[in-house]
Tab-separated table of C-alpha atoms in Angstrom:
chain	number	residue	atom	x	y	z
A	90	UNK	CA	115.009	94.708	89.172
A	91	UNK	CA	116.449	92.731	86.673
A	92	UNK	CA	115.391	89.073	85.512
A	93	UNK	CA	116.465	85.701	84.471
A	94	UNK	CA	114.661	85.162	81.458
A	95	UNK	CA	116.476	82.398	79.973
A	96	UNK	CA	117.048	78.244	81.147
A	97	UNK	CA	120.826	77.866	81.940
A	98	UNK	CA	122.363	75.314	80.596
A	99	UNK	CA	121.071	71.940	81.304
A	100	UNK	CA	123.972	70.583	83.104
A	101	UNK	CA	122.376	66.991	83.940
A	102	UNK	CA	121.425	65.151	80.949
A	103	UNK	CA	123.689	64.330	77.487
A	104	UNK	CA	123.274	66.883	74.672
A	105	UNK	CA	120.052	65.721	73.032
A	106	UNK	CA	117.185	67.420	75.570
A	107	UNK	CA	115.162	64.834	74.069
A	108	UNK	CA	116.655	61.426	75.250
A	109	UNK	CA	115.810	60.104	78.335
A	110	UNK	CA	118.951	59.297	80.340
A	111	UNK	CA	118.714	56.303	82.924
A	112	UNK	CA	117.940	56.672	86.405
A	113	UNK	CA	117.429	54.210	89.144
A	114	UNK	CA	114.871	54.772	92.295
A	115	UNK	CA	117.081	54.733	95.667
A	116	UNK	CA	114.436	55.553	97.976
A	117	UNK	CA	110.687	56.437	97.904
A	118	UNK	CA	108.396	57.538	101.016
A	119	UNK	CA	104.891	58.758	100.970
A	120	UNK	CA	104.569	62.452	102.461
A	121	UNK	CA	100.938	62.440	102.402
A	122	UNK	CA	97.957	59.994	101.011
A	123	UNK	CA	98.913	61.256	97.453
A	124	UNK	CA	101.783	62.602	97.813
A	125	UNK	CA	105.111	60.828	98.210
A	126	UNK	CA	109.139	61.410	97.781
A	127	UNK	CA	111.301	59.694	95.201
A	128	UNK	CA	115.311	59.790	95.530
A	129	UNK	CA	116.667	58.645	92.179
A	130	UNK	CA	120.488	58.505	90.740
A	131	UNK	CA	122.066	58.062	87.574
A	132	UNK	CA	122.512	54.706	86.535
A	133	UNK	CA	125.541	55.370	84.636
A	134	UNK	CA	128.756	54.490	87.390
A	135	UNK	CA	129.954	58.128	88.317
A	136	UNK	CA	127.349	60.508	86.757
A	137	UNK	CA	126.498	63.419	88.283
A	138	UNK	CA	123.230	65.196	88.487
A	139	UNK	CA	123.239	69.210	88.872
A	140	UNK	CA	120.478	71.775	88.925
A	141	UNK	CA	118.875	75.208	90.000
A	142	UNK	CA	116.297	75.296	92.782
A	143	UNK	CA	112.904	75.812	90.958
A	144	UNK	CA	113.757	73.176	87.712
A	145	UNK	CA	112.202	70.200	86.564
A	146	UNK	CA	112.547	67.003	84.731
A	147	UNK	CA	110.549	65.307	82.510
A	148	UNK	CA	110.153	62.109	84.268
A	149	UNK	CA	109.721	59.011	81.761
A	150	UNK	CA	108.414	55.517	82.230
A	151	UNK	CA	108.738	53.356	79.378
A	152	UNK	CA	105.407	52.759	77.207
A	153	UNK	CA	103.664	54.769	79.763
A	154	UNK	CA	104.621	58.495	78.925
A	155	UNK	CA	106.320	60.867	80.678
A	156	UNK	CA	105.149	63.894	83.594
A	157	UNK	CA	107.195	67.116	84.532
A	158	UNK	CA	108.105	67.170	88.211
A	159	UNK	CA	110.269	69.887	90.003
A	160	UNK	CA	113.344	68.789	91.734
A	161	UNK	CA	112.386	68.963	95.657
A	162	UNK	CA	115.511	68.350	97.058
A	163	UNK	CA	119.402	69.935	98.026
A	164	UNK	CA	120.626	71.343	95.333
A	165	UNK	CA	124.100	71.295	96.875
A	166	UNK	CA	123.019	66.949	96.240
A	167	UNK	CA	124.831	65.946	92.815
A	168	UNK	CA	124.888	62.322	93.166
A	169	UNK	CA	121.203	61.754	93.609
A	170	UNK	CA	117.954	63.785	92.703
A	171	UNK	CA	115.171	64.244	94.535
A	172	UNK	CA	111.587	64.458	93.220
A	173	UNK	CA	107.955	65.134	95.589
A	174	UNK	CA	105.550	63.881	93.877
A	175	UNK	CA	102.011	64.195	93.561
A	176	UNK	CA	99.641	60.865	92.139
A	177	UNK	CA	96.983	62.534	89.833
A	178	UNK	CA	98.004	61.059	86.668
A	179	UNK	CA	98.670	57.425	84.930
A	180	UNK	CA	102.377	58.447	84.735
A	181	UNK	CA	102.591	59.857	88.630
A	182	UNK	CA	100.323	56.935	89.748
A	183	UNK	CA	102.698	54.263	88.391
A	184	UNK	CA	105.866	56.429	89.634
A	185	UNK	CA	104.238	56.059	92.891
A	186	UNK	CA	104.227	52.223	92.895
A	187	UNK	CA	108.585	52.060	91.827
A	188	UNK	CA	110.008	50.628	94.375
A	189	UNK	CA	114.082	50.889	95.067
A	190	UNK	CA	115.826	49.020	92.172
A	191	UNK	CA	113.156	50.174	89.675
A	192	UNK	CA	114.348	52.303	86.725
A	193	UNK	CA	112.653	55.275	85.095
A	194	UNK	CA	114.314	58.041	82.296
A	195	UNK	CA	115.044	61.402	82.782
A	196	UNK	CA	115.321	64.380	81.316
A	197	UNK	CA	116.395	67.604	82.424
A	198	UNK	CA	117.289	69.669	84.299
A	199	UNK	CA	114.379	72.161	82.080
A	200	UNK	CA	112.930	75.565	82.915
A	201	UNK	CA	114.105	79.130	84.321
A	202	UNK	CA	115.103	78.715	88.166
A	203	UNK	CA	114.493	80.652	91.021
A	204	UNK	CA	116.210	84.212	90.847
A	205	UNK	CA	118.046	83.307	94.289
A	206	UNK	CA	120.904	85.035	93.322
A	207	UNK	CA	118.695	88.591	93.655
A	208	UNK	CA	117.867	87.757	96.982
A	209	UNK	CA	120.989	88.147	98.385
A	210	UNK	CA	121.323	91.263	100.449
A	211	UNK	CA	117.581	91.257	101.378
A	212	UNK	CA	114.592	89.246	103.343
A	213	UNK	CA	113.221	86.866	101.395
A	214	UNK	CA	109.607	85.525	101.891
A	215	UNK	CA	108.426	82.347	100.351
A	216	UNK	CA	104.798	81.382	100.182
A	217	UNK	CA	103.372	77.708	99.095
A	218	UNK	CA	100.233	76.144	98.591
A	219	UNK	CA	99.938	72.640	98.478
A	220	UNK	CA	102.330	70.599	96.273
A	221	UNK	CA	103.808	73.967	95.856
A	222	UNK	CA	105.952	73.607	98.765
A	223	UNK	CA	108.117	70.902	96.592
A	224	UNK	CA	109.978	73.525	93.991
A	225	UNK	CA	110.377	75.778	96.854
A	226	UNK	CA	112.321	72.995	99.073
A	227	UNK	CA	115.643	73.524	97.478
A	228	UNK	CA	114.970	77.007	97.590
A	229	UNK	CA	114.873	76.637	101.286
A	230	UNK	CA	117.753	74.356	101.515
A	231	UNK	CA	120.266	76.860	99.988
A	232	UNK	CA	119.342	79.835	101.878
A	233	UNK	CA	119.830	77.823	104.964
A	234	UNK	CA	122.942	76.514	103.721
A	235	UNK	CA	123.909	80.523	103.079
A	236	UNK	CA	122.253	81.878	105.913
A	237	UNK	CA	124.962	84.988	106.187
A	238	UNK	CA	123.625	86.416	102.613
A	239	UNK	CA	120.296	86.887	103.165
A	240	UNK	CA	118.349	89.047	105.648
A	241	UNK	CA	115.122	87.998	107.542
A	242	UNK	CA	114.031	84.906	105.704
A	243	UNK	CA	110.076	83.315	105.979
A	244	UNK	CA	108.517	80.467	104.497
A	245	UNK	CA	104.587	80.865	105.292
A	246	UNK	CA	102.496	77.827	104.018
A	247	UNK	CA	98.988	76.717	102.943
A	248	UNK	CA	97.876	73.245	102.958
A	249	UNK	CA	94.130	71.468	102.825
A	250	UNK	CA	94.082	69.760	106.097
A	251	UNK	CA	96.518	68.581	108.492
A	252	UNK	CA	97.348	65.279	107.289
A	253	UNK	CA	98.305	67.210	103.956
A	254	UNK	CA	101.252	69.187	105.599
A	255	UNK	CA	104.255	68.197	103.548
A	256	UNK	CA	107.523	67.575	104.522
A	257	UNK	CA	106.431	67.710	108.556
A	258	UNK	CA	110.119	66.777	109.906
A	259	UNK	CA	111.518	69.541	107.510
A	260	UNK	CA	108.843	71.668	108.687
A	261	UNK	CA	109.951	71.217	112.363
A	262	UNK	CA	113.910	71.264	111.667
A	263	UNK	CA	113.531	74.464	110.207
A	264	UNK	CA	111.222	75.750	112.478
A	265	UNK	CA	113.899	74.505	115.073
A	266	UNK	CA	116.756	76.307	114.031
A	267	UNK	CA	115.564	80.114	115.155
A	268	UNK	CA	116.684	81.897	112.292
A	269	UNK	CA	113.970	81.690	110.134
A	270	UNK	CA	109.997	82.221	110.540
A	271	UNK	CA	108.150	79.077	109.461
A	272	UNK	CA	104.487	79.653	110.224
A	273	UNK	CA	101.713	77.161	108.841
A	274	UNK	CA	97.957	77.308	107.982
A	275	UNK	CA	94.958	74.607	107.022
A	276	UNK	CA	92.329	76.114	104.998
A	277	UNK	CA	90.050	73.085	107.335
A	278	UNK	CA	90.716	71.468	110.841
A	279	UNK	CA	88.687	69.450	112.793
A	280	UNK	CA	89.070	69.487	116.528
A	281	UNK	CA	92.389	68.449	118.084
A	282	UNK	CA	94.476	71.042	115.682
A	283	UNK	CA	95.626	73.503	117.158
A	284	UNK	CA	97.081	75.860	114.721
A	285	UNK	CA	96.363	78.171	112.002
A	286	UNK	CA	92.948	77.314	110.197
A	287	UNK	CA	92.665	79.846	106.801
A	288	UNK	CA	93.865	80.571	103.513
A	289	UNK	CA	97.547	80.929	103.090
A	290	UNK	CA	97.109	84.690	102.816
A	291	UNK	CA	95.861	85.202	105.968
A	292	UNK	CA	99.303	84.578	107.497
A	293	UNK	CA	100.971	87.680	105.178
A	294	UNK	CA	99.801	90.636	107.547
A	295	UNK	CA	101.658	89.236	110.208
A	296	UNK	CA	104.933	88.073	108.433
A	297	UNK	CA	107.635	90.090	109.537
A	298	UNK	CA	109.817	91.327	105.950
A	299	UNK	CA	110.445	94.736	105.356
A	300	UNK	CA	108.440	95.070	101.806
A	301	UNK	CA	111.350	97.622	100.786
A	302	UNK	CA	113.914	95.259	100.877
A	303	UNK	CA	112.481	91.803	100.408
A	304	UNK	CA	112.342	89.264	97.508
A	305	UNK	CA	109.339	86.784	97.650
A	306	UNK	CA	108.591	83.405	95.530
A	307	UNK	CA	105.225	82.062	95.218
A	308	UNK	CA	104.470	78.737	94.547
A	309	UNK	CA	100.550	76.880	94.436
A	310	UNK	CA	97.238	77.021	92.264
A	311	UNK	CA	97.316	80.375	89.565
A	312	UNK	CA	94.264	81.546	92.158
A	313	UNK	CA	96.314	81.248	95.370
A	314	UNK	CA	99.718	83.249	93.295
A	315	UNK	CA	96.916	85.886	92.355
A	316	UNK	CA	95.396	86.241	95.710
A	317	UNK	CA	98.852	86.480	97.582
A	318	UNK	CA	99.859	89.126	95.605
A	319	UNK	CA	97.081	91.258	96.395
A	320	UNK	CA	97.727	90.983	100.482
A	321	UNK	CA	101.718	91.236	99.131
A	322	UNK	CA	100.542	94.451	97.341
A	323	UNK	CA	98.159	95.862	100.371
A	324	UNK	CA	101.799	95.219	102.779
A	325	UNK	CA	103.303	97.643	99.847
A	326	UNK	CA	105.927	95.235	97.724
A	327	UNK	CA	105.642	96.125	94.248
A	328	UNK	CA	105.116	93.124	91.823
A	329	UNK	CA	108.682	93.193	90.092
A	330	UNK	CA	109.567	92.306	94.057
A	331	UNK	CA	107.704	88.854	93.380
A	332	UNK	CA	108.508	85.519	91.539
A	333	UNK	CA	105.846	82.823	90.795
A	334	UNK	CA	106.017	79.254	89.502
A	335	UNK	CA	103.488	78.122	86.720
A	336	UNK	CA	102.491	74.822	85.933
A	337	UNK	CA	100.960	73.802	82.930
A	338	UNK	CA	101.007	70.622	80.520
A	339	UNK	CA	104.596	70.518	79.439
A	340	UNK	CA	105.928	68.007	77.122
A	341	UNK	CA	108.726	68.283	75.325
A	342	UNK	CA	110.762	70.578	78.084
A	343	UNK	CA	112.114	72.911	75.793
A	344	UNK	CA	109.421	74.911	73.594
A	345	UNK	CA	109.212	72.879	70.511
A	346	UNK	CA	105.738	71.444	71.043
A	347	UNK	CA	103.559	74.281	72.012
A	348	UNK	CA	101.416	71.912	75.247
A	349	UNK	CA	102.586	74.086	77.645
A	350	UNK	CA	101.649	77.892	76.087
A	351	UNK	CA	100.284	80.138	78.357
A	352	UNK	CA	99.443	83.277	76.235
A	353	UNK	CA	102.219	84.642	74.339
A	354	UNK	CA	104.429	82.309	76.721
A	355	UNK	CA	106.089	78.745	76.860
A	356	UNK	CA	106.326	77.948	80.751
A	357	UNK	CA	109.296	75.458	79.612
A	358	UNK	CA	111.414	77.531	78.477
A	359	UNK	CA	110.112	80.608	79.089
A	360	UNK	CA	110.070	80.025	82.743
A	361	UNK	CA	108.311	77.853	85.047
A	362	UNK	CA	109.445	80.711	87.245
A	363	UNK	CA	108.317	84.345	86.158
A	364	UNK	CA	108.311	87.614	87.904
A	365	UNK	CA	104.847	88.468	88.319
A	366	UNK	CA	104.330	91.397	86.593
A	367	UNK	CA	104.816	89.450	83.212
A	368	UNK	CA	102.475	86.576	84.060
A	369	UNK	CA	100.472	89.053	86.296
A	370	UNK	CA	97.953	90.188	83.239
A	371	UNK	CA	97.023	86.361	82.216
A	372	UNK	CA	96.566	84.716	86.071
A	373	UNK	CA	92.875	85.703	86.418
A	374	UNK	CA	91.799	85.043	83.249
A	375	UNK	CA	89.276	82.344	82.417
A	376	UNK	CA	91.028	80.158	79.638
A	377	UNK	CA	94.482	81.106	78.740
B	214	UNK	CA	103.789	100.802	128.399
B	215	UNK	CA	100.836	99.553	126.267
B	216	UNK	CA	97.767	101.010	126.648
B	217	UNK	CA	94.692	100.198	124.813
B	218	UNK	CA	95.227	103.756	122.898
B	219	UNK	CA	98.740	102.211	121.619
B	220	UNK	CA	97.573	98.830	121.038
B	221	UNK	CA	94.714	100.332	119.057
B	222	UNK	CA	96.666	103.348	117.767
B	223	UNK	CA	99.512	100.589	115.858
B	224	UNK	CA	96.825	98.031	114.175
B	225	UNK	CA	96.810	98.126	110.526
B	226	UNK	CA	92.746	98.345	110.356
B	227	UNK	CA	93.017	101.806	112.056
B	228	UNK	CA	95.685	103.386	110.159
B	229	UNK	CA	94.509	106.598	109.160
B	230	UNK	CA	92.082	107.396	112.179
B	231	UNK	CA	92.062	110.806	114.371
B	232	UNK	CA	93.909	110.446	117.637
B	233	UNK	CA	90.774	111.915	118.635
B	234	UNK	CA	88.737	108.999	117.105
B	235	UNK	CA	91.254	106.523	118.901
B	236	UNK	CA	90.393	107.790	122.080
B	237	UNK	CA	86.414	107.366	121.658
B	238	UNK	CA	87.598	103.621	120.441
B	239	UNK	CA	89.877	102.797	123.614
B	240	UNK	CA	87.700	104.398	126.065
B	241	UNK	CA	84.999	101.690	125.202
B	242	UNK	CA	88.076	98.841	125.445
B	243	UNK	CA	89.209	96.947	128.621
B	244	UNK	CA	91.555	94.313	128.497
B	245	UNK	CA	90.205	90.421	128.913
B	246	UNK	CA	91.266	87.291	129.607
B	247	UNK	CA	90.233	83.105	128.180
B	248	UNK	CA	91.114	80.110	129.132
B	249	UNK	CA	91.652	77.364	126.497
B	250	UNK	CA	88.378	76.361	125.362
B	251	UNK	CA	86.075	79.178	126.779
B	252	UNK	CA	83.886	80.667	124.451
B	253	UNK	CA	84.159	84.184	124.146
B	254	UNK	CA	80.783	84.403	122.524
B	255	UNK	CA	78.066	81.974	120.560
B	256	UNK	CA	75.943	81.917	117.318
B	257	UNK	CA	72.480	83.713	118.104
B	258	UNK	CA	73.874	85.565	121.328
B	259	UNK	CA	73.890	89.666	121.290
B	260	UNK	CA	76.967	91.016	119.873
B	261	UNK	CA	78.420	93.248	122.408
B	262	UNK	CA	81.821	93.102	121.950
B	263	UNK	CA	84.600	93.029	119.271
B	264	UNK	CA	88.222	91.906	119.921
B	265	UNK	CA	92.048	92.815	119.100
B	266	UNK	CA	93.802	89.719	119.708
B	267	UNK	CA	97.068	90.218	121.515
B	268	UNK	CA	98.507	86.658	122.660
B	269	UNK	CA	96.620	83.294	121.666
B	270	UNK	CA	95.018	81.718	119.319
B	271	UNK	CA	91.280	81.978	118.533
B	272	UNK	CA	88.968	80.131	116.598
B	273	UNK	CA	85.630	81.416	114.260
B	274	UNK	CA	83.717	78.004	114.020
B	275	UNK	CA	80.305	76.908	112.780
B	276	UNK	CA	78.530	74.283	113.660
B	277	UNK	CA	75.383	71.739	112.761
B	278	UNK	CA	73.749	69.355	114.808
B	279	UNK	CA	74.941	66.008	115.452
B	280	UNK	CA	78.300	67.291	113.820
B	281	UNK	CA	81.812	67.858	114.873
B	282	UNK	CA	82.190	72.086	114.843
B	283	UNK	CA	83.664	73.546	111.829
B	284	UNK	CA	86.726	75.812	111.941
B	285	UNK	CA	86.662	78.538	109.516
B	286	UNK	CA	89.077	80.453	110.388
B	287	UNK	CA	91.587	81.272	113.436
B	288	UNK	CA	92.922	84.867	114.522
B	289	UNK	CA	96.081	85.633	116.574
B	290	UNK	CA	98.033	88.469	117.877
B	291	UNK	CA	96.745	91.646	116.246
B	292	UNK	CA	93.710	90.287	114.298
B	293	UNK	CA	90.313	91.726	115.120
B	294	UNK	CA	87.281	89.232	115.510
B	295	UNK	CA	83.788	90.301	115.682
B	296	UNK	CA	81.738	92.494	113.522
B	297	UNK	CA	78.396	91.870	114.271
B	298	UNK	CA	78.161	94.770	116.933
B	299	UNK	CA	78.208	97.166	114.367
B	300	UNK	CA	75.673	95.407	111.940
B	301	UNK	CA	71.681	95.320	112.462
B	302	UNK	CA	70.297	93.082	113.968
B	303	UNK	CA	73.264	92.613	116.542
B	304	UNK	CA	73.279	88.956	117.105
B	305	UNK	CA	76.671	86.359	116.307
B	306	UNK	CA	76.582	84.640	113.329
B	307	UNK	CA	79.753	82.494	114.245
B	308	UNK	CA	80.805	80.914	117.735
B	309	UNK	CA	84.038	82.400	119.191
B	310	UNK	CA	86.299	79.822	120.711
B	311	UNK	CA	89.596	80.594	122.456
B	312	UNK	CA	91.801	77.591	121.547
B	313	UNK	CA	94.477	78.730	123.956
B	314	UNK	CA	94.981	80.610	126.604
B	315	UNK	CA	94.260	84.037	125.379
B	316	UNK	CA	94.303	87.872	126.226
B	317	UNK	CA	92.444	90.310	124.322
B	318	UNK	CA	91.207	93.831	124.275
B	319	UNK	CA	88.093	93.917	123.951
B	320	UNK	CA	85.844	97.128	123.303
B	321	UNK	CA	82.081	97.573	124.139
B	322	UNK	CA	80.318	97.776	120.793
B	323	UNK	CA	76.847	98.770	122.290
B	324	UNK	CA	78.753	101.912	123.848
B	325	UNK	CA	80.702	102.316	120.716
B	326	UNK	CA	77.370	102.394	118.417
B	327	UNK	CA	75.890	104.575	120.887
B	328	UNK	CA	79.242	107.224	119.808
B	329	UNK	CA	78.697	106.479	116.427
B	330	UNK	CA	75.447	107.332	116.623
B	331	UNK	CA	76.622	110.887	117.937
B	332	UNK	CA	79.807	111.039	115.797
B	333	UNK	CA	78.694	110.048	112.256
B	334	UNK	CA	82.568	110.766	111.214
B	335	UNK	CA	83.527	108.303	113.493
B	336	UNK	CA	80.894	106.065	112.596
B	337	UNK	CA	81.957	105.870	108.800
B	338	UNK	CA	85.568	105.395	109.347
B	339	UNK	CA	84.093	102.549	111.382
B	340	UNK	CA	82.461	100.797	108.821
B	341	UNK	CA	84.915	101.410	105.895
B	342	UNK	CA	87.093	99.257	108.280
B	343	UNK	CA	84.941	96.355	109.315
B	344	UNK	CA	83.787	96.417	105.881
B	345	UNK	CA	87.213	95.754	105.054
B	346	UNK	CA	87.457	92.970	107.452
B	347	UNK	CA	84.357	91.156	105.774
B	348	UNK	CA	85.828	91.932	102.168
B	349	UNK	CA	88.984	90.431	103.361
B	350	UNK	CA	87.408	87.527	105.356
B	351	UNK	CA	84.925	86.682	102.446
B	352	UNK	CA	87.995	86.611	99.738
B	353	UNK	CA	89.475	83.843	101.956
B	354	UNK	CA	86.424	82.194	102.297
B	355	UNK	CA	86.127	81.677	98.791
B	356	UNK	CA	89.606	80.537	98.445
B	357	UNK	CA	88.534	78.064	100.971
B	358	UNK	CA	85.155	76.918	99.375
B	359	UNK	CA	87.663	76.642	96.126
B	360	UNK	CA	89.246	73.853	97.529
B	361	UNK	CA	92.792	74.900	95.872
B	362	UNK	CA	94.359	71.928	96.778
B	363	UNK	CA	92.426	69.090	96.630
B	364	UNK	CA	91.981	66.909	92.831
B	365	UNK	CA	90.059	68.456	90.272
B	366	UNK	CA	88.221	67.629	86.961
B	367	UNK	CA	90.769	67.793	84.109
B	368	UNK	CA	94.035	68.062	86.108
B	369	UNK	CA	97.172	66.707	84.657
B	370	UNK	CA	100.230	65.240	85.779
């Protein structure tokens, strides 16, 4: 099965990868305690904003620093961009105070996509942990959006408790629309839940792909990616069948600065998103 | 139809058994019934039973006193809870709570030990599979006691 191992083009920004272009917050909503949803869009009269589900920008606030963040929303969207957000950071916790009006820079689109082209033709299974339901969002959007091309499609995800579901309404329209398999699981619940209490994995016995035919894209913590693939493996779909996203420290966005190595690797440029078997021999080690 | 030889016959953990050793296994099972909220067993009691899910949604909780139970984990249709009738000394380590209203097949492990016992082929297939289910169950519960999602030391933005 072939790969993408090369960033397109960046189709968003001017031609220097290193200025910031201006953006301007349109909306902002919190999804969870830390967690919250920022709609920006160029500032420039006209501009247009494209990308590939599974990017990121490097977003920048002046005399602060900057923080890569995955686009979360449509990709089909060109005159805004959507980024979920999580506050950990200086950079992320001042992001979360912008309100509407307030300017930050950009830069991007970075980063190999999503392989959603490969997809087509077969089922495709996603699987998120956390925060790593927010680069898999526009994957979700465009195979809904292109339902016809792809066979049984699943989105199975792990979150800490119930108040840290993400995107809940999403959650429910998709759920609603009967041609896709949304199922949910909280690794803790107190009473009054009702659903799924475990690890993410626990859901993949039971979700319905045929491993033969089916393309899946993992997205959470290095140990969660690792873990999934061995219940993936033990439903029999082979590792060049499987996508992940990495995270790491990234700077500069496009492999000049070395922050963001992961062994022989820049996840920049090199990916975020990697088929497994290439990342597979580095994910349980110690320090990379 | 579905019989408790079919419904036994298709789950994953007994892939590879004898028909033979299916039959022994379903002719210890009858089918049972909870209503939301019933405990199907509790910490400390004798572990006579083990379960195949087939509609509903059950809980495995713990609990200490003077605080709200703990949910470690919840099986549905074609899980298999309970694996204390095989193990010495017999007893539930975890409560089992039916969240919904659920149906289950249920097999007598007492009468199952006691073919075991008699059938020591049977009785290691048996335990390569629960085994499995602990390995399995104990790999998520270190995921869980990981806390993958929640703020660590030394994250970055």
């Amino acid at each position: 099965m072939s790969e993408p191992v090369t960033a397109p083009a960046r189709a968003g920004a001017g031609s220097d990868p290193m200025r910031p272009e201006r953006y301007r917050v349109v909306r902002t909503w919190p999804e969870t305690h830390d967690t919250f949803t920022m709609v920006l869009a160029p500032v420039e009269a006209g501009a247009r904003y494209r990308f590939e589900p599974g990017q990121f920008n490097m977003l920048y606030l002046p005399g602060v620093g900057e923080a890569a963040i995955s686009m979360s929303g449509d990709p089909a969207e060109t005159r805004q961009v959507t980024h979920t957000v999580r506050a950990v950071g200086r950079v992320t916790k001042l992001l979360q105070g912008l309100k509407r009006g307030d300017e930050v820079g950009l830069r991007g689109p970075f980063g190999v996509p999503w392989p959603v082209g490969l997809a087509k033709g077969r089922d495709v299974l996603l699987v998120a942990g956390g925060i790593g339901l927010a680069p898999l969002r526009p994957v979700v959007h465009h195979l809904l959006a292109h339902r016809e091309q792809f066979g049984h499609v699943c989105l199975l995800f792990g979150a800490r408790t119930p108040a840290d579901v993400l995107f809940q309404k999403d959650i429910e329209t998709w759920r609603g629309r009967f041609d896709a398999s949304v199922e949910v699981s909280v690794d803790r619940a107190g009473p009054g839940w009702y659903g799924r209490v475990g690890v993410v994995t626990t859901l993949i016995p039971h979700a319905r792909f045929d491993p033969a035919n089916t393309i899946a894209f993992i997205c959470g913590p290095e140990i969660m990616m690792h873990f999934t693939m061995r219940e993936l493996e033990r439903r029999e779909l082979a590792r060049e069948q499987a996508w992940v996203s990495m995270e790491r420290n990234m700077k500069c966005g496009v492999g000049f600065c070395g922050h963001c190595q992961f062994g022989p690797l820049f996840v920049c440029k090199d990916g975020p998103v990697f088929r497994y078997d290439r990342v597979a021999p580095l994910l349980p080690v110690r320090e990379v | 139809m579905e019989t408790h030889e079919s419904v036994l016959a298709a789950l994953p953990l007994f892939k590879g058994l004898k028909p033979e050793q299916i039959q022994q296994i379903a002719s210890c099972a009858e089918t049972a019934t909870y209503e939301a909220g019933q405990f199907l067993g509790r910490e400390g009691e004798p572990a006579e039973w083990f379960w195949v899910v087939r509609q509903g949604r059950i809980a495995l909780e713990t609990h200490a006193p003077g605080r709200a139970p703990l949910t470690l984990q919840t099986v549905s249709t074609d899980d298999v809870i309970g694996w204390s009738w095989l193990i010495p000394p017999h007893v539930l380590r975890f409560d089992i709570h039916a969240l919904t209203a659920s149906r289950a097949v249920r097999i007598d492990g007492k009468r199952l030990r006691e073919l075991c016992g008699r059938d020591h082929e049977l009785g290691h297939a048996l335990i390569e599979r629960v085994a499995q289910v602990l390995v399995r169950r104990m790999e998520a519960m270190s995921l869980q006691l990981m806390d993958l999602y929640g703020v660590h030391d030394g994250e970055h933005e």
